[in-house]
PDB file of C-alpha atoms in Angstrom:
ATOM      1  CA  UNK A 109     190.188 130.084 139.477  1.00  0.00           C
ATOM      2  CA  UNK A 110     189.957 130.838 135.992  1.00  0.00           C
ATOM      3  CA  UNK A 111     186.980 129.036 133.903  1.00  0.00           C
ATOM      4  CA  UNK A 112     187.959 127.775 130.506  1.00  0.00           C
ATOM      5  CA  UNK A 113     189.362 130.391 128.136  1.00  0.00           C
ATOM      6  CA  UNK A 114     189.363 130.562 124.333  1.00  0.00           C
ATOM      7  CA  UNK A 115     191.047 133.022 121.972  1.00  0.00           C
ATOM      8  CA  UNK A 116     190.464 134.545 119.764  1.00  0.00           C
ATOM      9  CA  UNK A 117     186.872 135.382 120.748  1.00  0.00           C
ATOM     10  CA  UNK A 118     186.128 136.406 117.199  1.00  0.00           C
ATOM     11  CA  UNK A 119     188.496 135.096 113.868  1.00  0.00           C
ATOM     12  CA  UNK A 120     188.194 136.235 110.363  1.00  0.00           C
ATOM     13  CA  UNK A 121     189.710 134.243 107.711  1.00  0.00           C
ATOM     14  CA  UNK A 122     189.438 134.153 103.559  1.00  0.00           C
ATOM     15  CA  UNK A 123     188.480 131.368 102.080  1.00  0.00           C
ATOM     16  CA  UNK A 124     191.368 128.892 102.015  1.00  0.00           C
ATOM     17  CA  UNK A 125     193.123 130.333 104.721  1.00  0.00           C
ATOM     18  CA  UNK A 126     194.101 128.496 107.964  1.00  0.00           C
ATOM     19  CA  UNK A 127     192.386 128.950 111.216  1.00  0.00           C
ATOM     20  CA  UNK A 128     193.515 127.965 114.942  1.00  0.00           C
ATOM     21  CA  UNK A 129     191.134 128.040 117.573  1.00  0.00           C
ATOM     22  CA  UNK A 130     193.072 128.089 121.407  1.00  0.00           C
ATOM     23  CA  UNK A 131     191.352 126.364 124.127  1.00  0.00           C
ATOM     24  CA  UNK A 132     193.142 126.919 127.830  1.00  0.00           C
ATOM     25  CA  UNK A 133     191.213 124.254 130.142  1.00  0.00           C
ATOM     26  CA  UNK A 134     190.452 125.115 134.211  1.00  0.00           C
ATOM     27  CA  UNK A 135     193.131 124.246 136.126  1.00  0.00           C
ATOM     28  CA  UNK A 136     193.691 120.699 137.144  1.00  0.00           C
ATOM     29  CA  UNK A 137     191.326 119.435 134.443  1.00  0.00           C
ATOM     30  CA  UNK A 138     193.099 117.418 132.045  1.00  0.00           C
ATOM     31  CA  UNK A 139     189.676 116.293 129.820  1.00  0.00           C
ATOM     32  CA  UNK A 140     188.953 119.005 126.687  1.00  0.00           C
ATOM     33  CA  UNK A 141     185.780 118.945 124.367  1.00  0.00           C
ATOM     34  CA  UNK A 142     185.311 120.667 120.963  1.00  0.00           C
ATOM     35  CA  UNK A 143     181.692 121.631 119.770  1.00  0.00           C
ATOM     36  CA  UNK A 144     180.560 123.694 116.827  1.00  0.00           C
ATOM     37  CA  UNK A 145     177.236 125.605 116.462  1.00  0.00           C
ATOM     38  CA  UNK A 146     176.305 126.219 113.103  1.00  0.00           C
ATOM     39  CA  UNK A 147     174.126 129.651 113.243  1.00  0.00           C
ATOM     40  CA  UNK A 148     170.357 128.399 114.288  1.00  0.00           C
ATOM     41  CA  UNK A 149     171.318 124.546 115.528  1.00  0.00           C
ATOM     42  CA  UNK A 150     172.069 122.986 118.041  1.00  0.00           C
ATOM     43  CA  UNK A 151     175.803 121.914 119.569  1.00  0.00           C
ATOM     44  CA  UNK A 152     177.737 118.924 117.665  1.00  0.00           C
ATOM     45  CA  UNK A 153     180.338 117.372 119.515  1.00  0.00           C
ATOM     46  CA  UNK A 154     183.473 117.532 117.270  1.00  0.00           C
ATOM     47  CA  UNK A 155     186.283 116.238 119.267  1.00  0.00           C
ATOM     48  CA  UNK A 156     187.608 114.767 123.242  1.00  0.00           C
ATOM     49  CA  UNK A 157     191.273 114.877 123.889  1.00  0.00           C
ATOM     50  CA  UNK A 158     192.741 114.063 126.927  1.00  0.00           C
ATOM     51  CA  UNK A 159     196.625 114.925 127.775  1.00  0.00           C
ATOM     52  CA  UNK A 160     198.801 114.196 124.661  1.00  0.00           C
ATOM     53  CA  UNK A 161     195.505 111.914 123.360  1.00  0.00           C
ATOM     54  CA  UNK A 162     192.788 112.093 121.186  1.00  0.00           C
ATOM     55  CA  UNK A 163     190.116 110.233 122.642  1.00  0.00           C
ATOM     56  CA  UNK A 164     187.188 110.185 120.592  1.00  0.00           C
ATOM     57  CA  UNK A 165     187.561 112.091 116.936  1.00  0.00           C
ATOM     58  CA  UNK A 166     183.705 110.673 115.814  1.00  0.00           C
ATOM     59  CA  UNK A 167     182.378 114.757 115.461  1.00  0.00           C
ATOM     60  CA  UNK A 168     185.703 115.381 113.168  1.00  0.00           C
ATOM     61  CA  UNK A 169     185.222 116.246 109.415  1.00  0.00           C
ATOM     62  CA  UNK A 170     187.152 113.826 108.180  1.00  0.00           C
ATOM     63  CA  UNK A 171     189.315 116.240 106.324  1.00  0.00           C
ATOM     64  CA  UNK A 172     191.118 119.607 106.955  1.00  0.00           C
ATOM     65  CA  UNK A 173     190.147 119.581 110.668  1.00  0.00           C
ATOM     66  CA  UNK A 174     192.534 118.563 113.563  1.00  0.00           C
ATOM     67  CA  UNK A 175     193.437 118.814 117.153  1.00  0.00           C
ATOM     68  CA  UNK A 176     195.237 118.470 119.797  1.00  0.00           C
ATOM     69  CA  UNK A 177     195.655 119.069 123.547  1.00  0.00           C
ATOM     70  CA  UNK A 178     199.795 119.337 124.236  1.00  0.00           C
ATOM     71  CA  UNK A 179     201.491 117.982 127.503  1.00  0.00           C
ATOM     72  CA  UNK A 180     202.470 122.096 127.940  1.00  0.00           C
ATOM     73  CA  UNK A 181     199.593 124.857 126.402  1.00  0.00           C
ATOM     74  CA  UNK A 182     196.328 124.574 125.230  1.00  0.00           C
ATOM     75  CA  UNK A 183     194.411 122.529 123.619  1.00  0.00           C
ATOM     76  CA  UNK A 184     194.446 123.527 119.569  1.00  0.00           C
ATOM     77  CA  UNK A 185     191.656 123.259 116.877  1.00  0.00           C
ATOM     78  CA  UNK A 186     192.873 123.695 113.122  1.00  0.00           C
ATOM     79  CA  UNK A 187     191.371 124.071 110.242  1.00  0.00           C
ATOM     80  CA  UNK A 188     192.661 124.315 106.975  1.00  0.00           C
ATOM     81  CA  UNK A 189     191.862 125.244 104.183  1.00  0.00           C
ATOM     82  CA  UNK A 190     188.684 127.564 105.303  1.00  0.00           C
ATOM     83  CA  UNK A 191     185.632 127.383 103.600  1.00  0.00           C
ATOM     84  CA  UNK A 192     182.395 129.714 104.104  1.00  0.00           C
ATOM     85  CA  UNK A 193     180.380 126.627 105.588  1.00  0.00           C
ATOM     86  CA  UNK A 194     182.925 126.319 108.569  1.00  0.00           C
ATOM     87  CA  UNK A 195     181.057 129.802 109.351  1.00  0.00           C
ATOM     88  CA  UNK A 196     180.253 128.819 113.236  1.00  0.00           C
ATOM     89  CA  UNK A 197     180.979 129.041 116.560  1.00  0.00           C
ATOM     90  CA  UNK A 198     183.189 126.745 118.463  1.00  0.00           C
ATOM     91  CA  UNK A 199     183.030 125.863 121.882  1.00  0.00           C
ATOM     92  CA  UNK A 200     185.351 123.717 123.931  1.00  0.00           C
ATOM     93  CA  UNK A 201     184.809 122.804 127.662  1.00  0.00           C
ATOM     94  CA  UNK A 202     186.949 120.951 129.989  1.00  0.00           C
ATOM     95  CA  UNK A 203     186.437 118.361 132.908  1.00  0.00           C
ATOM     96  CA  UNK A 204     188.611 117.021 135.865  1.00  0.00           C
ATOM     97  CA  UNK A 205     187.803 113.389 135.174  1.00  0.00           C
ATOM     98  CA  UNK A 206     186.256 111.395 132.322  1.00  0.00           C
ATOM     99  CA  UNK A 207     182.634 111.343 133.702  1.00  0.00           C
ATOM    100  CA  UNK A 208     180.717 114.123 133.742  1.00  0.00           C
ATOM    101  CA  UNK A 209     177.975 114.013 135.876  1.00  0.00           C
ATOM    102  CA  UNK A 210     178.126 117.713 136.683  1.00  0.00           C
ATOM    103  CA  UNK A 211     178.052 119.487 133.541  1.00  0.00           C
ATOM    104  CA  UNK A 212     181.057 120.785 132.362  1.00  0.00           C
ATOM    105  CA  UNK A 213     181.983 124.324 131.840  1.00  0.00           C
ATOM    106  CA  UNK A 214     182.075 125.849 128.455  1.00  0.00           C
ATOM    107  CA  UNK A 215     184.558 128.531 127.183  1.00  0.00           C
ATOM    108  CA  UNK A 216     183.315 131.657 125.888  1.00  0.00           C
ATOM    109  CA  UNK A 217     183.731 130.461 122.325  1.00  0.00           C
ATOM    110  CA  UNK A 218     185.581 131.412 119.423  1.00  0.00           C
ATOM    111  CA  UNK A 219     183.678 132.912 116.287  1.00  0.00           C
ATOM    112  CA  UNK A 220     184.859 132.153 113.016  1.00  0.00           C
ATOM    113  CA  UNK A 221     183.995 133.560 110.015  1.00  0.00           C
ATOM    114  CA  UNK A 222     185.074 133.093 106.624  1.00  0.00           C
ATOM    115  CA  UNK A 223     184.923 135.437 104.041  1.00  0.00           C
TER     116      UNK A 223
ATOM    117  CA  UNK B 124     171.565 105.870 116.723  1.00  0.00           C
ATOM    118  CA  UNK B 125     170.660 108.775 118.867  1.00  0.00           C
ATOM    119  CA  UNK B 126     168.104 111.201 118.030  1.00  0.00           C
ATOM    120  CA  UNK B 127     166.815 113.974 120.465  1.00  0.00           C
ATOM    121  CA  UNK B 128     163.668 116.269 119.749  1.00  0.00           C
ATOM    122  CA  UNK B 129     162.684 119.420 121.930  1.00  0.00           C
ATOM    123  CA  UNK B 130     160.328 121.949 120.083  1.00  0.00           C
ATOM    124  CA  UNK B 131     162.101 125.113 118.034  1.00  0.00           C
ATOM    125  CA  UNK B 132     160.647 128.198 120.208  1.00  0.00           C
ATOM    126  CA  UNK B 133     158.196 129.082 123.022  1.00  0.00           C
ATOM    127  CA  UNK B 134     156.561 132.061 123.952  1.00  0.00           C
ATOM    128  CA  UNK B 135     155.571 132.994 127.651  1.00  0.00           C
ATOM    129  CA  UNK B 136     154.433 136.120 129.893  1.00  0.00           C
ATOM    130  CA  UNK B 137     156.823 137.476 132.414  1.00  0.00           C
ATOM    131  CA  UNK B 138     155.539 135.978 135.637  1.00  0.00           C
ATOM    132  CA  UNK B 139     154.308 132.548 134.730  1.00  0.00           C
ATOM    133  CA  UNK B 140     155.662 129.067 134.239  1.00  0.00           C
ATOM    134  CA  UNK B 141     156.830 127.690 131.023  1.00  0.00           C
ATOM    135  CA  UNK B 142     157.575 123.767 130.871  1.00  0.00           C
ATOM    136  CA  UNK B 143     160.227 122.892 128.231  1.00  0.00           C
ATOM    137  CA  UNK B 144     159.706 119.089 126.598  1.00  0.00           C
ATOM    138  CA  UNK B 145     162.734 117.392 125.379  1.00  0.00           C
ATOM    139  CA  UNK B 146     162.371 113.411 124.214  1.00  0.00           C
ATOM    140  CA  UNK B 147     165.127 111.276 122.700  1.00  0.00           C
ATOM    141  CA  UNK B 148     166.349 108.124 121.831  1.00  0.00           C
ATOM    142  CA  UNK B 149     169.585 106.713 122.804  1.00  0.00           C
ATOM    143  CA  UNK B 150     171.479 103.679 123.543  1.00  0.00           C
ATOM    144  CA  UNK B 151     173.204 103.416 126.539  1.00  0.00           C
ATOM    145  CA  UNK B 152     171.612 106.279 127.807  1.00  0.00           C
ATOM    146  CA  UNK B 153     173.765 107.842 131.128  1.00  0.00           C
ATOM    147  CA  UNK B 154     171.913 110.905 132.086  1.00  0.00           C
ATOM    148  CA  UNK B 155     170.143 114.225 130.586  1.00  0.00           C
ATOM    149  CA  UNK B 156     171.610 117.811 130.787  1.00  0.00           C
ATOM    150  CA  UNK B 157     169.967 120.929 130.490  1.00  0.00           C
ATOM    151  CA  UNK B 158     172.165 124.389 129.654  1.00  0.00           C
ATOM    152  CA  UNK B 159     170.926 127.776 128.756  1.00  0.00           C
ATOM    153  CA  UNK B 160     172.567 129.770 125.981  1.00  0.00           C
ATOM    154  CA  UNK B 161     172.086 133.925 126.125  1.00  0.00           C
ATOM    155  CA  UNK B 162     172.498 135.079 122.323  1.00  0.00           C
ATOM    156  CA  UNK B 163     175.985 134.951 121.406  1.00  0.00           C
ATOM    157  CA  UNK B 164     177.329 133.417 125.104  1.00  0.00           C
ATOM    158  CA  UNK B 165     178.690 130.169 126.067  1.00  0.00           C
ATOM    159  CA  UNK B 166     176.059 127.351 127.224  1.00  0.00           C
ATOM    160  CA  UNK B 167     175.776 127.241 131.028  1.00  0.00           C
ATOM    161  CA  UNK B 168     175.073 124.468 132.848  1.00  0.00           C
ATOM    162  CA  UNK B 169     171.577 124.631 134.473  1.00  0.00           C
ATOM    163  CA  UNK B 170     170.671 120.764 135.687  1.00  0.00           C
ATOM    164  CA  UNK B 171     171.228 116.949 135.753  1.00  0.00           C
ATOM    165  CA  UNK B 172     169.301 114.473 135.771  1.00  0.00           C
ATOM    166  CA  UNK B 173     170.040 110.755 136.184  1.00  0.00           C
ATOM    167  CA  UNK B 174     167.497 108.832 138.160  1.00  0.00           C
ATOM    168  CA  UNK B 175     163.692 108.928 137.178  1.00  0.00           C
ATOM    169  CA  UNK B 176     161.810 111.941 139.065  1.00  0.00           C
ATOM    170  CA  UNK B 177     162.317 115.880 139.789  1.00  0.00           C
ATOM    171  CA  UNK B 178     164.790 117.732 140.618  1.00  0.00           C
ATOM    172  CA  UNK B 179     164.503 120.986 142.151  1.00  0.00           C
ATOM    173  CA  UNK B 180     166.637 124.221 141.524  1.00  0.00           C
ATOM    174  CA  UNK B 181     165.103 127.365 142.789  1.00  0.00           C
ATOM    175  CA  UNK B 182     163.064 128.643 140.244  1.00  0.00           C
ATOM    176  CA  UNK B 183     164.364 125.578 137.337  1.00  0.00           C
ATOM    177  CA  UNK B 184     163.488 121.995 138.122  1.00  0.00           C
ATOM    178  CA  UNK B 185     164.212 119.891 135.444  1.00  0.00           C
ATOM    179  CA  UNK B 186     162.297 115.909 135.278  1.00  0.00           C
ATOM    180  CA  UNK B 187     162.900 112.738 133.799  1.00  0.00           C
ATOM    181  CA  UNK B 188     161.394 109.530 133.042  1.00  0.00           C
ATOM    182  CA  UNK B 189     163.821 107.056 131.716  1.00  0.00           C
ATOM    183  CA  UNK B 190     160.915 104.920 130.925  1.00  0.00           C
ATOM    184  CA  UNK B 191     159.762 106.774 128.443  1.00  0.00           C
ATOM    185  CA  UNK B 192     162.644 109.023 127.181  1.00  0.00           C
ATOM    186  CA  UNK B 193     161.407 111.901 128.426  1.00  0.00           C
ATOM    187  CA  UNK B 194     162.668 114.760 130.148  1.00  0.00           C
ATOM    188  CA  UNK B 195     161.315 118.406 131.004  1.00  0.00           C
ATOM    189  CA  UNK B 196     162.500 121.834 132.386  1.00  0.00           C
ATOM    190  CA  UNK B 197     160.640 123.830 133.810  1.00  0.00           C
ATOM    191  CA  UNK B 198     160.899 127.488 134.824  1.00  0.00           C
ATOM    192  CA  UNK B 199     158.939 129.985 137.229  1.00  0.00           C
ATOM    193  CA  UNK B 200     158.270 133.067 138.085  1.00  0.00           C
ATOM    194  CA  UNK B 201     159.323 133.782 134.773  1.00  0.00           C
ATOM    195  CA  UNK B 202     161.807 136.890 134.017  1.00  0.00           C
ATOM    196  CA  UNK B 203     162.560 139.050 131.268  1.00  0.00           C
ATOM    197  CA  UNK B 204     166.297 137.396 131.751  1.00  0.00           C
ATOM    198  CA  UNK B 205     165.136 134.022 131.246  1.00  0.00           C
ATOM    199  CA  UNK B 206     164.448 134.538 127.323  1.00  0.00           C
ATOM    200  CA  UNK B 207     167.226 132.558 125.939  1.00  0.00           C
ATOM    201  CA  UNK B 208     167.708 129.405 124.713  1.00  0.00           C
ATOM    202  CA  UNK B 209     167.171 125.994 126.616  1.00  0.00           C
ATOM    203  CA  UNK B 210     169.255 122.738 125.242  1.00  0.00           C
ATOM    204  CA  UNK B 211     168.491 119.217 126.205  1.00  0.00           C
ATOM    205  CA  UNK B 212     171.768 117.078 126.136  1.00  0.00           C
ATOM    206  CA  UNK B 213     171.996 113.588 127.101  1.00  0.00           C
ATOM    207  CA  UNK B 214     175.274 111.557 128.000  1.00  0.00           C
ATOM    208  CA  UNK B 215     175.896 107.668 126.872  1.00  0.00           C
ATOM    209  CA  UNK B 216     177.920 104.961 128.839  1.00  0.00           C
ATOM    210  CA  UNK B 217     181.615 104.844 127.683  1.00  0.00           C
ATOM    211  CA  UNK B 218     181.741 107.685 125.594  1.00  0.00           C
ATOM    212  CA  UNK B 219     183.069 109.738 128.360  1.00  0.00           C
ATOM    213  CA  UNK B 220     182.059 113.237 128.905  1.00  0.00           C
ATOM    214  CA  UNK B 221     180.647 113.407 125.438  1.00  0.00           C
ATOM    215  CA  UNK B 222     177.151 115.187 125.189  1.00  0.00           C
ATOM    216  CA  UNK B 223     174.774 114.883 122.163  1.00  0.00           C
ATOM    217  CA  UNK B 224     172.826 117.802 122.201  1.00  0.00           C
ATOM    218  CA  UNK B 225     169.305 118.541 120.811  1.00  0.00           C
ATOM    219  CA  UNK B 226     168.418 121.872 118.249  1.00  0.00           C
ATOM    220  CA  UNK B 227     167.509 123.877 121.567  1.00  0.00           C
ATOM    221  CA  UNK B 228     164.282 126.073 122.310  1.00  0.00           C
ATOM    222  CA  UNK B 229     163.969 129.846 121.687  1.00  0.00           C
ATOM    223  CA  UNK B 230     161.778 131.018 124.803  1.00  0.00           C
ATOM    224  CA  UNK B 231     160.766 134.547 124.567  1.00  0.00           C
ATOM    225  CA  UNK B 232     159.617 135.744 128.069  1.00  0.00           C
ATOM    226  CA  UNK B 233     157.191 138.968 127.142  1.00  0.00           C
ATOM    227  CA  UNK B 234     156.597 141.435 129.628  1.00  0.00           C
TER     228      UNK B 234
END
């Protein structure tokens, strides 16, 4: 059973370019979380999406960031519009229900950086 | 609003214990997670804690006192391995799976 998966692993963009971040969830969960780590802190939750749904958006820059999590595929993180201070790394996990009482499983992470 | 507070880095000697404090503040608090992060690797789950007391994990246990919004890990037997760093997350009622995560704690095990 594969664990989460995220591609790329590592993402270069220029500055105003657009980035999308993949996030494949474990099979049979249908609950996906976005975090960013800004280099030395701590994770911030960005985004929950369930099946076609955006749950809870509270993390979300309020502009030039969006996601989704498709009824086929993964879920998608986009930003556009790059700037240098979206520099991080970006995690997503996924769970089989909406509690999480057993710590969910993080994907290896995508690094973006924007030159 | 939610604030949670664990110190920046630790140092300890391969072979000993090293007890990790992590306090916060949180409404509607549901329960306290601790993950290790290897430099450059994914978080990994390490323990849960929901109910006051200890919890045992073969060389982690991790502790909480809802009382006082407290929570600690602790690690033995120290290894070289275990340098990394240590985040405290908690969970809050009706936000789902949603974890609010403290800065995390260098540790350094030295040989």
């Amino acid at each position: 059973n594969a664990g989460v998966m995220q591609n790329p692993r590592h993402l270069v963009r220029r500055r105003g370019q657009e980035a999308r971040l993949r996030c494949s969830p474990m099979k049979g969960h249908s609950h996906v979380y976005w975090y960013r780590q800004l280099p030395e802190e701590g994770l911030k939750f960005m985004v929950y999406l369930q099946k076609e749904n955006i749950i809870d958006e509270s993390g979300m820059p309020k502009e030039r960031f969006s996601a989704e999590f498709p009824k086929e595929g993964p879920s998608i993180l986009r930003i556009q519009q790059v700037v240098r201070g979206d520099s991080a790394a970006y995690f997503c996990a996924s769970s089989p229900t909406e509690e999480n009482n057993y710590g969910y499983t993080f994907g290896s992470g995508t690094r973006l950086t924007v030159v | 609003g939610q604030n949670i507070d664990q110190p920046t880095e630790m140092t300890a000697t391969e072979g000993a214990i090293v007890q990790i404090n992590c306090t916060y503040q949180t409404s509607g608090f549901n329960g306290l997670f601790w993950y290790q992060q290897h430099a450059g690797e994914a978080p990994t789950f390490l323990s849960y804690n929901v109910l006051d007391g200890l919890e045992e994990k073969g060389r982690f246990s991790s502790f909480l006192s809802r009382s006082k919004g407290y929570s600690y890990l602790l690690l033995k037997e120290l290894q070289m391995k275990d340098s990394a760093s240590y985040l405290c997350a908690v969970s809050v009622y009706n936000q789902g799976g949603k974890l609010i995560f403290g800065q995390g704690t260098e540790l350094s095990v030295k040989p």
